[in-house]
Amino acid sequence: MFAIIALIIAGAAVLSQTAPFPFLMEAFRPSRSLWRVDSPRGSPPTVYLTFDDGPNPLWTPTLLDALGESNVRGTFFLIDDYITPETEAIVRRIAEDGHAIGLHSKTRKLMILPPDELAGRLQDAADRIVSITGVEPCRLFRPHGGWRSATMYQGLDRIGYRLAGWTWGLWDFDWWRTPRADQVVPRLVDRASAGDIIVIHDGHHKNPRADRRHAPETVRRLVPELRARGFRFERLCEMGS
């Protein structure tokens, strides 16, 4: 019996750091993270399009074209290592097009960094974005794969950031198969509800030039279908303050 209890406690401890949804660490201080957005009563149902793992020099511009055509603004969670002289113009365009920018990571190792070191790294990344765009990024950080820890939350607290998650199941991950808009869009439309945070990948944590042609096509198909159901779209940035 004691062995079973110990296993349950150990499993809960692991899930609290790795589960891609709110768990134990968020139960005690939910204001430290953002996994969905509660809308005021009577307001139109709103969803939040977010884009991970960019900037991708091949596909982020095409995604920006699709968002412009759809008259939608989203939130881009950018990997600092992928902001290079080649992609600086893309980062600048993200801001100029009215989209919000948040911080992202391509590694789970950030969850084991001391709080001050994590805070310093994220502040450096934010400063680089400001130097390129002239605009402060959102005070939101999305950890790779949802992996988080107590020290990560402490580091975010030091610089006034919140951890940004997403709504369970509302992502373009397709069980290790190449994502396709005709598979992703029906699932997102079927599951979407007011306050949901949707994740679409315009990049890849290991390959900054990954083929992400599904991202712009998903936007072009998803936006009109959700609008037809009464949804509107907002940036996640304002929710992080």
Tab-separated table of N, CA, C and O in Angstrom, residues 164-215:
chain	number	residue	atom	x	y	z
A	164	ALA	N	2.806	31.044	-20.063
A	164	ALA	CA	1.677	30.935	-20.987
A	164	ALA	C	1.550	29.503	-21.474
A	164	ALA	O	2.489	28.945	-22.045
A	165	GLY	N	0.402	28.918	-21.247
A	165	GLY	CA	0.134	27.572	-21.736
A	165	GLY	C	-0.820	27.610	-22.910
A	165	GLY	O	-0.781	28.518	-23.738
A	166	TRP	N	-1.716	26.640	-22.964
A	166	TRP	CA	-2.664	26.533	-24.066
A	166	TRP	C	-3.811	25.630	-23.637
A	166	TRP	O	-3.741	24.947	-22.614
A	167	THR	N	-4.861	25.626	-24.410
A	167	THR	CA	-6.010	24.800	-24.103
A	167	THR	C	-5.747	23.362	-24.535
A	167	THR	O	-5.258	23.116	-25.640
A	168	TRP	N	-6.083	22.440	-23.656
A	168	TRP	CA	-5.846	21.019	-23.916
A	168	TRP	C	-6.486	20.590	-25.238
A	168	TRP	O	-7.655	20.809	-25.483
A	169	GLY	N	-5.658	19.995	-26.110
A	169	GLY	CA	-6.145	19.465	-27.374
A	169	GLY	C	-6.217	20.453	-28.505
A	169	GLY	O	-6.416	20.058	-29.661
A	170	LEU	N	-6.052	21.759	-28.217
A	170	LEU	CA	-6.177	22.752	-29.285
A	170	LEU	C	-4.802	23.145	-29.810
A	170	LEU	O	-4.334	24.270	-29.639
A	171	TRP	N	-4.162	22.178	-30.450
A	171	TRP	CA	-2.869	22.407	-31.065
A	171	TRP	C	-2.814	21.643	-32.388
A	171	TRP	O	-3.705	20.856	-32.711
A	172	ASP	N	-1.755	21.859	-33.151
A	172	ASP	CA	-1.649	21.217	-34.463
A	172	ASP	C	-0.804	19.954	-34.428
A	172	ASP	O	-0.485	19.397	-35.476
A	173	PHE	N	-0.440	19.491	-33.231
A	173	PHE	CA	0.287	18.233	-33.113
A	173	PHE	C	-0.600	17.087	-33.606
A	173	PHE	O	-1.769	17.005	-33.252
A	174	ASP	N	-0.053	16.201	-34.434
A	174	ASP	CA	-0.850	15.133	-35.036
A	174	ASP	C	-0.161	13.777	-34.862
A	174	ASP	O	-0.013	13.024	-35.812
A	175	TRP	N	0.291	13.528	-33.605
A	175	TRP	CA	0.871	12.232	-33.269
A	175	TRP	C	2.009	11.828	-34.203
A	175	TRP	O	2.012	10.774	-34.795
A	176	TRP	N	2.968	12.729	-34.317
A	176	TRP	CA	4.204	12.497	-35.057
A	176	TRP	C	4.016	12.391	-36.568
A	176	TRP	O	4.943	12.103	-37.296
A	177	ARG	N	2.809	12.659	-37.044
A	177	ARG	CA	2.604	12.750	-38.484
A	177	ARG	C	2.736	14.202	-38.913
A	177	ARG	O	2.548	15.109	-38.115
A	178	THR	N	3.058	14.411	-40.168
A	178	THR	CA	3.153	15.771	-40.673
A	178	THR	C	1.792	16.448	-40.595
A	178	THR	O	0.815	15.923	-41.140
A	179	PRO	N	1.681	17.572	-39.906
A	179	PRO	CA	0.368	18.230	-39.788
A	179	PRO	C	-0.150	18.678	-41.152
A	179	PRO	O	0.604	19.143	-41.995
A	180	ARG	N	-1.462	18.532	-41.335
A	180	ARG	CA	-2.114	18.997	-42.547
A	180	ARG	C	-3.349	19.779	-42.154
A	180	ARG	O	-4.078	19.393	-41.241
A	181	ALA	N	-3.574	20.863	-42.853
A	181	ALA	CA	-4.693	21.733	-42.507
A	181	ALA	C	-6.024	20.990	-42.556
A	181	ALA	O	-6.899	21.227	-41.712
A	182	ASP	N	-6.190	20.089	-43.525
A	182	ASP	CA	-7.479	19.405	-43.647
A	182	ASP	C	-7.741	18.445	-42.491
A	182	ASP	O	-8.882	18.018	-42.285
A	183	GLN	N	-6.702	18.109	-41.720
A	183	GLN	CA	-6.888	17.300	-40.520
A	183	GLN	C	-6.969	18.169	-39.268
A	183	GLN	O	-7.741	17.887	-38.354
A	184	VAL	N	-6.159	19.215	-39.230
A	184	VAL	CA	-6.080	20.056	-38.035
A	184	VAL	C	-7.330	20.915	-37.871
A	184	VAL	O	-7.899	21.003	-36.770
A	185	VAL	N	-7.791	21.546	-38.943
A	185	VAL	CA	-8.878	22.517	-38.835
A	185	VAL	C	-10.172	21.913	-38.293
A	185	VAL	O	-10.773	22.479	-37.363
A	186	PRO	N	-10.655	20.772	-38.803
A	186	PRO	CA	-11.910	20.230	-38.247
A	186	PRO	C	-11.812	19.942	-36.753
A	186	PRO	O	-12.791	20.170	-36.012
A	187	ARG	N	-10.664	19.489	-36.289
A	187	ARG	CA	-10.506	19.202	-34.857
A	187	ARG	C	-10.565	20.482	-34.037
A	187	ARG	O	-11.223	20.534	-32.996
A	188	LEU	N	-9.873	21.527	-34.512
A	188	LEU	CA	-9.889	22.791	-33.782
A	188	LEU	C	-11.286	23.411	-33.766
A	188	LEU	O	-11.742	23.916	-32.733
A	189	VAL	N	-11.964	23.375	-34.889
A	189	VAL	CA	-13.312	23.947	-34.966
A	189	VAL	C	-14.263	23.195	-34.047
A	189	VAL	O	-15.087	23.796	-33.340
A	190	ASP	N	-14.152	21.892	-34.020
A	190	ASP	CA	-15.052	21.070	-33.213
A	190	ASP	C	-14.865	21.313	-31.718
A	190	ASP	O	-15.815	21.269	-30.938
A	191	ARG	N	-13.619	21.588	-31.293
A	191	ARG	CA	-13.316	21.691	-29.864
A	191	ARG	C	-13.286	23.115	-29.329
A	191	ARG	O	-13.298	23.318	-28.115
A	192	ALA	N	-13.235	24.099	-30.198
A	192	ALA	CA	-13.039	25.479	-29.747
A	192	ALA	C	-14.200	25.961	-28.896
A	192	ALA	O	-15.371	25.689	-29.183
A	193	SER	N	-13.852	26.697	-27.847
A	193	SER	CA	-14.850	27.336	-26.991
A	193	SER	C	-14.302	28.681	-26.525
A	193	SER	O	-13.107	28.969	-26.678
A	194	ALA	N	-15.148	29.500	-25.960
A	194	ALA	CA	-14.747	30.845	-25.553
A	194	ALA	C	-13.602	30.792	-24.557
A	194	ALA	O	-13.631	30.031	-23.588
A	195	GLY	N	-12.582	31.625	-24.816
A	195	GLY	CA	-11.436	31.702	-23.924
A	195	GLY	C	-10.304	30.763	-24.256
A	195	GLY	O	-9.269	30.775	-23.578
A	196	ASP	N	-10.460	29.963	-25.293
A	196	ASP	CA	-9.433	28.973	-25.623
A	196	ASP	C	-8.192	29.620	-26.228
A	196	ASP	O	-8.279	30.607	-26.959
A	197	ILE	N	-7.047	29.014	-25.924
A	197	ILE	CA	-5.757	29.413	-26.492
A	197	ILE	C	-5.326	28.304	-27.447
A	197	ILE	O	-5.118	27.157	-27.037
A	198	ILE	N	-5.202	28.641	-28.723
A	198	ILE	CA	-4.881	27.677	-29.777
A	198	ILE	C	-3.407	27.809	-30.141
A	198	ILE	O	-2.878	28.913	-30.215
A	199	VAL	N	-2.753	26.671	-30.383
A	199	VAL	CA	-1.336	26.665	-30.752
A	199	VAL	C	-1.164	26.113	-32.161
A	199	VAL	O	-1.617	25.007	-32.469
A	200	ILE	N	-0.494	26.892	-33.002
A	200	ILE	CA	-0.098	26.476	-34.347
A	200	ILE	C	1.398	26.728	-34.472
A	200	ILE	O	1.891	27.762	-34.020
A	201	HIS	N	2.120	25.796	-35.063
A	201	HIS	CA	3.574	25.917	-35.148
A	201	HIS	C	3.993	26.422	-36.529
A	201	HIS	O	3.724	25.771	-37.535
A	202	ASP	N	4.656	27.582	-36.536
A	202	ASP	CA	5.240	28.067	-37.787
A	202	ASP	C	6.730	27.745	-37.846
A	202	ASP	O	7.396	28.064	-38.832
A	203	GLY	N	7.251	27.107	-36.810
A	203	GLY	CA	8.643	26.673	-36.771
A	203	GLY	C	8.751	25.317	-36.103
A	203	GLY	O	7.748	24.634	-35.875
A	204	HIS	N	9.983	24.953	-35.758
A	204	HIS	CA	10.252	23.675	-35.093
A	204	HIS	C	11.404	23.876	-34.142
A	204	HIS	O	12.374	24.564	-34.465
A	205	HIS	N	11.318	23.261	-32.953
A	205	HIS	CA	12.335	23.531	-31.934
A	205	HIS	C	13.719	23.018	-32.307
A	205	HIS	O	14.715	23.484	-31.770
A	206	LYS	N	13.795	22.059	-33.254
A	206	LYS	CA	15.095	21.536	-33.674
A	206	LYS	C	15.515	22.012	-35.055
A	206	LYS	O	16.697	21.956	-35.384
A	207	ASN	N	14.568	22.446	-35.857
A	207	ASN	CA	14.859	22.831	-37.233
A	207	ASN	C	14.232	24.188	-37.533
A	207	ASN	O	13.026	24.279	-37.767
A	208	PRO	N	15.016	25.254	-37.532
A	208	PRO	CA	14.453	26.597	-37.732
A	208	PRO	C	13.894	26.825	-39.130
A	208	PRO	O	13.208	27.830	-39.354
A	209	ARG	N	14.154	25.907	-40.066
A	209	ARG	CA	13.641	26.049	-41.424
A	209	ARG	C	12.680	24.907	-41.774
A	209	ARG	O	12.512	24.556	-42.940
A	210	ALA	N	12.028	24.360	-40.774
A	210	ALA	CA	11.132	23.219	-40.984
A	210	ALA	C	9.982	23.575	-41.923
A	210	ALA	O	9.545	24.727	-41.993
A	211	ASP	N	9.486	22.578	-42.632
A	211	ASP	CA	8.353	22.758	-43.524
A	211	ASP	C	7.084	22.922	-42.679
A	211	ASP	O	6.607	21.993	-42.043
A	212	ARG	N	6.559	24.126	-42.658
A	212	ARG	CA	5.349	24.415	-41.891
A	212	ARG	C	4.263	25.008	-42.793
A	212	ARG	O	3.552	25.944	-42.413
A	213	ARG	N	4.127	24.449	-43.973
A	213	ARG	CA	3.147	24.982	-44.915
A	213	ARG	C	1.721	24.842	-44.391
A	213	ARG	O	0.811	25.536	-44.865
A	214	HIS	N	1.509	23.946	-43.439
A	214	HIS	CA	0.154	23.797	-42.893
A	214	HIS	C	-0.276	25.020	-42.094
A	214	HIS	O	-1.474	25.256	-41.937
A	215	ALA	N	0.682	25.793	-41.563
A	215	ALA	CA	0.329	26.902	-40.671
A	215	ALA	C	-0.500	27.976	-41.380
A	215	ALA	O	-1.598	28.330	-40.909
